[in-house]
Structure formats: structure tokens, C-alpha cells
PDB file of C-alpha atoms in Angstrom:
ATOM      1  CA  MET A   1      80.669  82.430  78.225  1.00 64.00           C
ATOM      2  CA  THR A   2      82.568  85.264  79.896  1.00 66.00           C
ATOM      3  CA  LEU A   3      82.436  86.135  83.597  1.00 63.00           C
ATOM      4  CA  LYS A   4      80.304  89.217  82.899  1.00 69.00           C
ATOM      5  CA  GLN A   5      77.873  87.196  80.765  1.00 71.00           C
ATOM      6  CA  VAL A   6      77.477  84.606  83.533  1.00 62.00           C
ATOM      7  CA  GLN A   7      76.890  87.345  86.113  1.00 69.00           C
ATOM      8  CA  ALA A   8      74.300  89.015  83.861  1.00 73.00           C
ATOM      9  CA  GLU A   9      72.412  85.755  83.250  1.00 70.00           C
ATOM     10  CA  VAL A  10      72.394  84.898  86.955  1.00 65.00           C
ATOM     11  CA  LYS A  11      70.983  88.337  87.733  1.00 72.00           C
ATOM     12  CA  GLN A  12      68.263  87.978  85.084  1.00 73.00           C
ATOM     13  CA  LEU A  13      67.319  84.480  86.238  1.00 68.00           C
ATOM     14  CA  VAL A  14      67.052  85.626  89.843  1.00 71.00           C
ATOM     15  CA  GLU A  15      64.686  88.392  88.731  1.00 75.00           C
ATOM     16  CA  ASP A  16      62.660  85.900  86.668  1.00 69.00           C
ATOM     17  CA  LEU A  17      62.498  83.543  89.627  1.00 66.00           C
ATOM     18  CA  LYS A  18      61.239  86.338  91.841  1.00 71.00           C
ATOM     19  CA  SER A  19      58.497  87.196  89.325  1.00 70.00           C
ATOM     20  CA  VAL A  20      57.391  83.574  88.951  1.00 65.00           C
ATOM     21  CA  ARG A  21      57.236  83.128  92.719  1.00 69.00           C
ATOM     22  CA  GLU A  22      55.117  86.268  93.054  1.00 69.00           C
ATOM     23  CA  VAL A  23      52.677  84.913  90.459  1.00 65.00           C
ATOM     24  CA  GLN A  24      52.677  81.542  92.199  1.00 64.00           C
ATOM     25  CA  ALA A  25      51.874  83.154  95.549  1.00 70.00           C
ATOM     26  CA  LYS A  26      49.013  85.188  94.059  1.00 66.00           C
ATOM     27  CA  LEU A  27      47.524  82.167  92.303  1.00 63.00           C
ATOM     28  CA  ALA A  28      47.803  80.034  95.421  1.00 64.00           C
ATOM     29  CA  ASN A  29      46.151  82.782  97.466  1.00 67.00           C
ATOM     30  CA  ASN A  30      43.327  83.191  94.935  1.00 62.00           C
ATOM     31  CA  SER A  31      42.906  79.433  94.783  1.00 57.00           C
ATOM     32  CA  ASN A  32      42.429  79.269  98.550  1.00 57.00           C
ATOM     33  CA  LYS A  33      39.888  82.096  98.472  1.00 55.00           C
ATOM     34  CA  ASN A  34      37.980  80.466  95.628  1.00 54.00           C
ATOM     35  CA  ALA A  35      37.981  77.154  97.471  1.00 51.00           C
ATOM     36  CA  VAL A  36      36.190  78.843 100.367  1.00 46.00           C
ATOM     37  CA  SER A  37      33.698  80.412  97.953  1.00 49.00           C
ATOM     38  CA  VAL A  38      33.060  77.067  96.293  1.00 45.00           C
ATOM     39  CA  SER A  39      32.240  75.420  99.607  1.00 47.00           C
ATOM     40  CA  ALA A  40      29.720  78.194 100.345  1.00 45.00           C
ATOM     41  CA  GLU A  41      28.395  78.584  96.798  1.00 48.00           C
ATOM     42  CA  PRO A  42      28.844  75.443  94.668  1.00 48.00           C
ATOM     43  CA  THR A  43      28.146  77.350  91.454  1.00 46.00           C
ATOM     44  CA  VAL A  44      31.294  79.559  91.754  1.00 44.00           C
ATOM     45  CA  SER A  45      34.386  78.500  89.755  1.00 46.00           C
ATOM     46  CA  ALA A  46      37.265  77.032  91.769  1.00 46.00           C
ATOM     47  CA  GLY A  47      39.805  79.340  90.031  1.00 49.00           C
ATOM     48  CA  PRO A  48      43.311  78.271  88.937  1.00 51.00           C
ATOM     49  CA  THR A  49      43.683  74.570  88.457  1.00 63.00           C
ATOM     50  CA  ALA A  50      46.287  72.376  90.090  1.00 72.00           C
ATOM     51  CA  GLU A  51      47.864  71.997  86.638  1.00 76.00           C
ATOM     52  CA  VAL A  52      48.644  75.732  86.477  1.00 73.00           C
ATOM     53  CA  LEU A  53      50.336  75.706  89.861  1.00 72.00           C
ATOM     54  CA  ALA A  54      52.211  72.529  88.945  1.00 76.00           C
ATOM     55  CA  GLU A  55      53.515  74.223  85.783  1.00 77.00           C
ATOM     56  CA  LEU A  56      54.678  77.210  87.813  1.00 74.00           C
ATOM     57  CA  ASN A  57      56.449  74.904  90.252  1.00 78.00           C
ATOM     58  CA  LYS A  58      58.149  73.215  87.323  1.00 81.00           C
ATOM     59  CA  ASN A  59      59.309  76.590  85.962  1.00 78.00           C
ATOM     60  CA  ILE A  60      60.652  77.554  89.370  1.00 78.00           C
ATOM     61  CA  LEU A  61      62.577  74.287  89.617  1.00 82.00           C
ATOM     62  CA  ASN A  62      64.069  74.815  86.138  1.00 81.00           C
ATOM     63  CA  ILE A  63      65.143  78.356  86.979  1.00 78.00           C
ATOM     64  CA  GLU A  64      66.624  77.303  90.328  1.00 81.00           C
ATOM     65  CA  THR A  65      68.570  74.526  88.600  1.00 83.00           C
ATOM     66  CA  ARG A  66      69.931  76.937  85.998  1.00 80.00           C
ATOM     67  CA  VAL A  67      70.851  79.497  88.658  1.00 79.00           C
ATOM     68  CA  LYS A  68      72.755  76.818  90.598  1.00 83.00           C
ATOM     69  CA  GLN A  69      74.632  75.785  87.439  1.00 83.00           C
ATOM     70  CA  LEU A  70      75.591  79.380  86.675  1.00 81.00           C
ATOM     71  CA  GLU A  71      76.588  80.089  90.267  1.00 81.00           C
ATOM     72  CA  ASP A  72      78.896  77.066  90.190  1.00 84.00           C
ATOM     73  CA  ARG A  73      80.361  78.250  86.899  1.00 83.00           C
ATOM     74  CA  LEU A  74      80.759  81.784  88.247  1.00 82.00           C
ATOM     75  CA  SER A  75      82.550  80.479  91.332  1.00 84.00           C
ATOM     76  CA  GLN A  76      84.858  78.405  89.140  1.00 86.00           C
ATOM     77  CA  GLN A  77      85.718  81.376  86.916  1.00 86.00           C
ATOM     78  CA  GLU A  78      86.331  83.614  89.929  1.00 88.00           C
ATOM     79  CA  GLN A  79      88.668  81.002  91.370  1.00 90.00           C
ATOM     80  CA  GLN A  80      90.543  80.751  88.063  1.00 90.00           C
ATOM     81  CA  LEU A  81      90.959  84.543  87.949  1.00 92.00           C
ATOM     82  CA  ASP A  82      92.174  84.570  91.544  1.00 94.00           C
ATOM     83  CA  ASP A  83      94.657  81.780  90.779  1.00 94.00           C
ATOM     84  CA  MET A  84      95.966  83.756  87.802  1.00 95.00           C
ATOM     85  CA  GLU A  85      96.365  86.909  89.889  1.00 95.00           C
ATOM     86  CA  GLN A  86      98.154  84.991  92.638  1.00 95.00           C
ATOM     87  CA  TYR A  87     100.435  83.381  90.055  1.00 95.00           C
ATOM     88  CA  GLY A  88     101.422  86.882  88.938  1.00 95.00           C
ATOM     89  CA  ARG A  89     102.483  87.616  92.527  1.00 96.00           C
ATOM     90  CA  ARG A  90     104.610  84.477  92.894  1.00 96.00           C
ATOM     91  CA  ASN A  91     107.941  86.383  92.857  1.00 97.00           C
ATOM     92  CA  CYS A  92     106.775  89.081  95.281  1.00 98.00           C
ATOM     93  CA  LEU A  93     107.163  89.550  99.027  1.00 98.00           C
ATOM     94  CA  ILE A  94     106.029  92.365 101.317  1.00 98.00           C
ATOM     95  CA  LEU A  95     108.278  93.825 103.999  1.00 97.00           C
ATOM     96  CA  HIS A  96     106.310  95.268 106.939  1.00 96.00           C
ATOM     97  CA  GLY A  97     107.374  97.390 109.900  1.00 93.00           C
ATOM     98  CA  CYS A  98     109.889  99.467 107.963  1.00 90.00           C
ATOM     99  CA  LYS A  99     111.166 102.658 109.581  1.00 89.00           C
ATOM    100  CA  ASN A 100     112.753 105.744 108.055  1.00 90.00           C
ATOM    101  CA  VAL A 101     111.875 104.569 104.564  1.00 91.00           C
ATOM    102  CA  PRO A 102     113.388 106.819 101.869  1.00 91.00           C
ATOM    103  CA  LYS A 103     110.791 108.795  99.948  1.00 85.00           C
ATOM    104  CA  GLY A 104     111.322 109.129  96.251  1.00 80.00           C
ATOM    105  CA  SER A 105     112.172 106.890  93.333  1.00 84.00           C
ATOM    106  CA  TYR A 106     113.015 103.204  93.329  1.00 86.00           C
ATOM    107  CA  TRP A 107     116.704 104.050  93.062  1.00 89.00           C
ATOM    108  CA  GLU A 108     116.536 105.730  96.460  1.00 90.00           C
ATOM    109  CA  LEU A 109     114.616 102.798  97.918  1.00 93.00           C
ATOM    110  CA  GLU A 110     116.877 100.106  96.494  1.00 94.00           C
ATOM    111  CA  PRO A 111     119.881 100.549  98.871  1.00 95.00           C
ATOM    112  CA  TYR A 112     117.501 100.546 101.850  1.00 95.00           C
ATOM    113  CA  ILE A 113     115.993  97.207 100.772  1.00 96.00           C
ATOM    114  CA  LEU A 114     119.332  95.581  99.990  1.00 96.00           C
ATOM    115  CA  ASN A 115     120.684  96.603 103.380  1.00 94.00           C
ATOM    116  CA  ILE A 116     117.786  94.885 105.166  1.00 94.00           C
ATOM    117  CA  LEU A 117     117.981  91.750 103.034  1.00 95.00           C
ATOM    118  CA  ASN A 118     121.737  91.367 103.448  1.00 94.00           C
ATOM    119  CA  THR A 119     122.272  92.488 107.060  1.00 92.00           C
ATOM    120  CA  LYS A 120     119.009  91.772 108.870  1.00 91.00           C
ATOM    121  CA  ILE A 121     117.852  88.530 107.259  1.00 90.00           C
ATOM    122  CA  LYS A 122     121.375  87.073 106.998  1.00 84.00           C
ATOM    123  CA  LEU A 123     120.957  85.109 103.804  1.00 88.00           C
ATOM    124  CA  PRO A 124     123.496  82.462 102.734  1.00 87.00           C
ATOM    125  CA  LEU A 125     124.154  84.437  99.549  1.00 89.00           C
ATOM    126  CA  LYS A 126     124.219  88.195  99.088  1.00 93.00           C
ATOM    127  CA  VAL A 127     121.264  89.732  97.268  1.00 95.00           C
ATOM    128  CA  GLU A 128     122.419  91.958  94.407  1.00 95.00           C
ATOM    129  CA  LYS A 129     120.685  94.812  92.614  1.00 94.00           C
ATOM    130  CA  SER A 130     120.189  92.512  89.646  1.00 96.00           C
ATOM    131  CA  ASP A 131     118.140  90.142  91.832  1.00 96.00           C
ATOM    132  CA  ILE A 132     115.367  92.711  92.315  1.00 96.00           C
ATOM    133  CA  ASP A 133     113.000  93.480  89.468  1.00 96.00           C
ATOM    134  CA  ILE A 134     111.168  96.389  91.106  1.00 94.00           C
ATOM    135  CA  ALA A 135     110.012  97.571  94.531  1.00 95.00           C
ATOM    136  CA  HIS A 136     107.804 100.327  95.908  1.00 94.00           C
ATOM    137  CA  THR A 137     105.993 101.341  99.067  1.00 94.00           C
ATOM    138  CA  LEU A 138     102.341 100.483  99.657  1.00 92.00           C
ATOM    139  CA  PRO A 139      99.665 102.724 101.171  1.00 88.00           C
ATOM    140  CA  SER A 140      98.965 101.675 104.737  1.00 84.00           C
ATOM    141  CA  LYS A 141      97.731 103.069 108.043  1.00 80.00           C
ATOM    142  CA  LYS A 142     100.439 101.123 109.845  1.00 80.00           C
ATOM    143  CA  GLY A 143     104.017 101.934 108.906  1.00 81.00           C
ATOM    144  CA  THR A 144     105.285 101.870 105.345  1.00 90.00           C
ATOM    145  CA  PRO A 145     105.205  98.361 103.871  1.00 95.00           C
ATOM    146  CA  ILE A 146     107.369  97.701 100.826  1.00 96.00           C
ATOM    147  CA  ILE A 147     106.480  95.219  98.110  1.00 97.00           C
ATOM    148  CA  ILE A 148     109.509  93.637  96.454  1.00 97.00           C
ATOM    149  CA  LYS A 149     109.429  91.724  93.189  1.00 97.00           C
ATOM    150  CA  PHE A 150     112.413  89.452  92.687  1.00 97.00           C
ATOM    151  CA  VAL A 151     113.795  88.477  89.296  1.00 97.00           C
ATOM    152  CA  ARG A 152     114.098  84.826  90.244  1.00 95.00           C
ATOM    153  CA  ARG A 153     111.804  82.647  92.303  1.00 95.00           C
ATOM    154  CA  THR A 154     114.770  80.992  93.996  1.00 95.00           C
ATOM    155  CA  ILE A 155     115.938  84.284  95.533  1.00 95.00           C
ATOM    156  CA  ARG A 156     112.425  85.119  96.639  1.00 97.00           C
ATOM    157  CA  GLN A 157     112.102  81.700  98.284  1.00 96.00           C
ATOM    158  CA  GLU A 158     115.470  82.050 100.019  1.00 95.00           C
ATOM    159  CA  VAL A 159     114.364  85.356 101.543  1.00 96.00           C
ATOM    160  CA  PHE A 160     110.996  83.936 102.607  1.00 96.00           C
ATOM    161  CA  ASN A 161     112.558  80.828 104.144  1.00 95.00           C
ATOM    162  CA  ASN A 162     114.836  82.989 106.314  1.00 95.00           C
ATOM    163  CA  LYS A 163     112.252  85.563 107.386  1.00 94.00           C
ATOM    164  CA  ARG A 164     112.501  84.386 110.998  1.00 94.00           C
ATOM    165  CA  ASN A 165     115.867  86.112 111.215  1.00 94.00           C
ATOM    166  CA  LEU A 166     113.928  89.382 111.414  1.00 94.00           C
ATOM    167  CA  ALA A 167     112.595  88.415 114.852  1.00 92.00           C
ATOM    168  CA  GLY A 168     113.085  91.266 117.299  1.00 90.00           C
ATOM    169  CA  SER A 169     113.629  93.856 114.572  1.00 91.00           C
ATOM    170  CA  GLY A 170     109.991  94.929 114.413  1.00 92.00           C
ATOM    171  CA  MET A 171     109.889  93.889 110.764  1.00 94.00           C
ATOM    172  CA  VAL A 172     108.131  90.906 109.216  1.00 95.00           C
ATOM    173  CA  ILE A 173     107.904  89.461 105.721  1.00 97.00           C
ATOM    174  CA  THR A 174     104.704  88.117 104.188  1.00 97.00           C
ATOM    175  CA  GLU A 175     103.687  86.815 100.805  1.00 97.00           C
ATOM    176  CA  SER A 176     101.883  89.127  98.410  1.00 97.00           C
ATOM    177  CA  LEU A 177      98.308  87.803  98.326  1.00 97.00           C
ATOM    178  CA  THR A 178      95.161  88.603  96.375  1.00 96.00           C
ATOM    179  CA  LYS A 179      92.356  90.473  98.102  1.00 95.00           C
ATOM    180  CA  LYS A 180      90.349  87.251  98.454  1.00 94.00           C
ATOM    181  CA  ARG A 181      93.251  85.370 100.043  1.00 95.00           C
ATOM    182  CA  LEU A 182      94.016  88.238 102.408  1.00 95.00           C
ATOM    183  CA  ALA A 183      90.395  88.134 103.587  1.00 95.00           C
ATOM    184  CA  LEU A 184      90.718  84.372 104.091  1.00 94.00           C
ATOM    185  CA  VAL A 185      93.878  84.848 106.165  1.00 94.00           C
ATOM    186  CA  GLN A 186      92.044  87.347 108.357  1.00 94.00           C
ATOM    187  CA  ARG A 187      89.123  84.956 108.910  1.00 93.00           C
ATOM    188  CA  CYS A 188      91.491  82.099 109.767  1.00 91.00           C
ATOM    189  CA  ARG A 189      93.412  84.266 112.235  1.00 92.00           C
ATOM    190  CA  GLU A 190      90.200  85.292 113.949  1.00 92.00           C
ATOM    191  CA  LYS A 191      89.089  81.671 114.247  1.00 89.00           C
ATOM    192  CA  CYS A 192      92.344  79.795 114.849  1.00 87.00           C
ATOM    193  CA  GLY A 193      94.764  82.486 116.032  1.00 90.00           C
ATOM    194  CA  GLU A 194      97.568  84.364 114.314  1.00 89.00           C
ATOM    195  CA  ARG A 195     100.262  81.849 115.234  1.00 88.00           C
ATOM    196  CA  SER A 196      98.165  79.000 113.831  1.00 90.00           C
ATOM    197  CA  THR A 197      97.684  80.642 110.433  1.00 92.00           C
ATOM    198  CA  TRP A 198     100.316  80.930 107.710  1.00 92.00           C
ATOM    199  CA  THR A 199     100.769  80.933 103.941  1.00 94.00           C
ATOM    200  CA  ILE A 200     103.008  78.987 101.584  1.00 93.00           C
ATOM    201  CA  ASN A 201     103.114  79.818  97.879  1.00 93.00           C
ATOM    202  CA  GLY A 202      99.827  81.707  98.116  1.00 93.00           C
ATOM    203  CA  ASN A 203      97.995  78.851  99.847  1.00 93.00           C
ATOM    204  CA  VAL A 204      96.522  79.470 103.299  1.00 93.00           C
ATOM    205  CA  TYR A 205      97.101  76.898 106.055  1.00 92.00           C
ATOM    206  CA  VAL A 206      95.817  76.609 109.606  1.00 91.00           C
ATOM    207  CA  PHE A 207      96.791  74.413 112.532  1.00 85.00           C
ATOM    208  CA  HIS A 208      93.459  73.242 113.873  1.00 76.00           C
ATOM    209  CA  GLU A 209      92.744  70.403 116.304  1.00 75.00           C
ATOM    210  CA  ASN A 210      96.442  69.457 116.263  1.00 72.00           C
ATOM    211  CA  LYS A 211      96.362  69.015 112.502  1.00 72.00           C
ATOM    212  CA  LYS A 212      97.766  71.094 109.660  1.00 72.00           C
ATOM    213  CA  LYS A 213      94.992  71.865 107.207  1.00 74.00           C
ATOM    214  CA  MET A 214      94.839  73.807 103.968  1.00 71.00           C
ATOM    215  CA  SER A 215      91.984  76.283 104.188  1.00 71.00           C
ATOM    216  CA  PRO A 216      89.689  76.245 101.118  1.00 67.00           C
ATOM    217  CA  LEU A 217      89.525  79.520  99.214  1.00 59.00           C
ATOM    218  CA  TYR A 218      85.818  79.177  98.403  1.00 48.00           C
TER     219      TYR A 218
END
């Protein structure tokens, strides 16, 4: 079953559950009214039987169980899709706080990036043009961040491991994260503080109650 099919079935079941509950409420209300009538006039029918309401309750339970199963499956599929998207970003880093960024093609941006990587970050080995797959600026209200995709994971990791060398330059390097993981980072920063929140290989960690903990994505 695809993600869209699961979403569609969950939506339909929720609507069915709503309808069944409305019927249940009406029957229960009528049953109460009839019970009052019966006590006043013994010849009047007591209305819906307990068996009818019991059957409705059973249907509600079945629907709720199915909805829970589908919601769990939906959550699992969403997590798998997010993992796949994050895996596709594994060779990428984002450079923030850039100033006087060249506007134009990648070939104009490339020397600017290489200069920062080789003079500001002070890597053990020089980063060459051949080490960068592609790079481009990202839309942002703050500065002009640049996303860089490296050809090899080892180069990317070397840059990330030495990002502290940018201290005092106004620039910072972060991992390229999915929308869901970015939202998680924001929540963790609000709760635990910016200095107590960080990412490693797309996973979000927090330092909470003097312990390093990996924050669950879902």
C-alpha cells in the first residue's frame, strides 16, 4: 500500500468513525427519552435495544483499531521517506553568514567557496575543484547561505569536523537537513538551548540533564 493510499484510507475511516459516533449519540439520546416515556406510560416501546448500541460500540472499536494501525503505518512510511531524503543530503553542507557572495553561475561561485574552505577553515588538505560536485545559494532572509555538495563523503566530513575554525568570522557551517529535521532542531533549541543542540550525520542530539541524548524524529 502506497503512502497516498494509506492517507486516503485513514481519511475515509475517520469520516466513517464520525458518522457511526453521530448515529450512536442519536440512538443513545432516543433511548434515554424512550426510557422516560416507558416509566410514565408502560405501553410505549423502549426504543433501540442494548444490542444495537453494543453493535455500534463494536464497530467504533474496529474502526479505531484500524485507524491506529494505518496511522502507525503512515508514520513508518513518512519516516522511511525522510530517511531517504536525508541520505540524499549526506554529502552536503550549508555555509551561512557569507558576505559579498558572487551572483551568477556556479563557476563564479566556485572560487569564492574554495577560498573560504582553504583559508578560513584551515583544513589539513587543500580542497580542489574536483572535490566539489555542485554548489549554489539558497533563498534566505538572513544573508546568503550556500549549499555545497562534495564528491566524496570524506572531504565533506573533514570540512564539518573543522567548522570551529570559522569562529569569529561570522560564518558557520551546518548539515543539510530535511524540513522535518530542521523543525526538530528548532524545537530542541527552544527547549534545551542552542549550545545544547547539535547534529551529526543528520541525527539531532541534545545535552539535557547532563546527558547526551538523541532526539527522536517522531
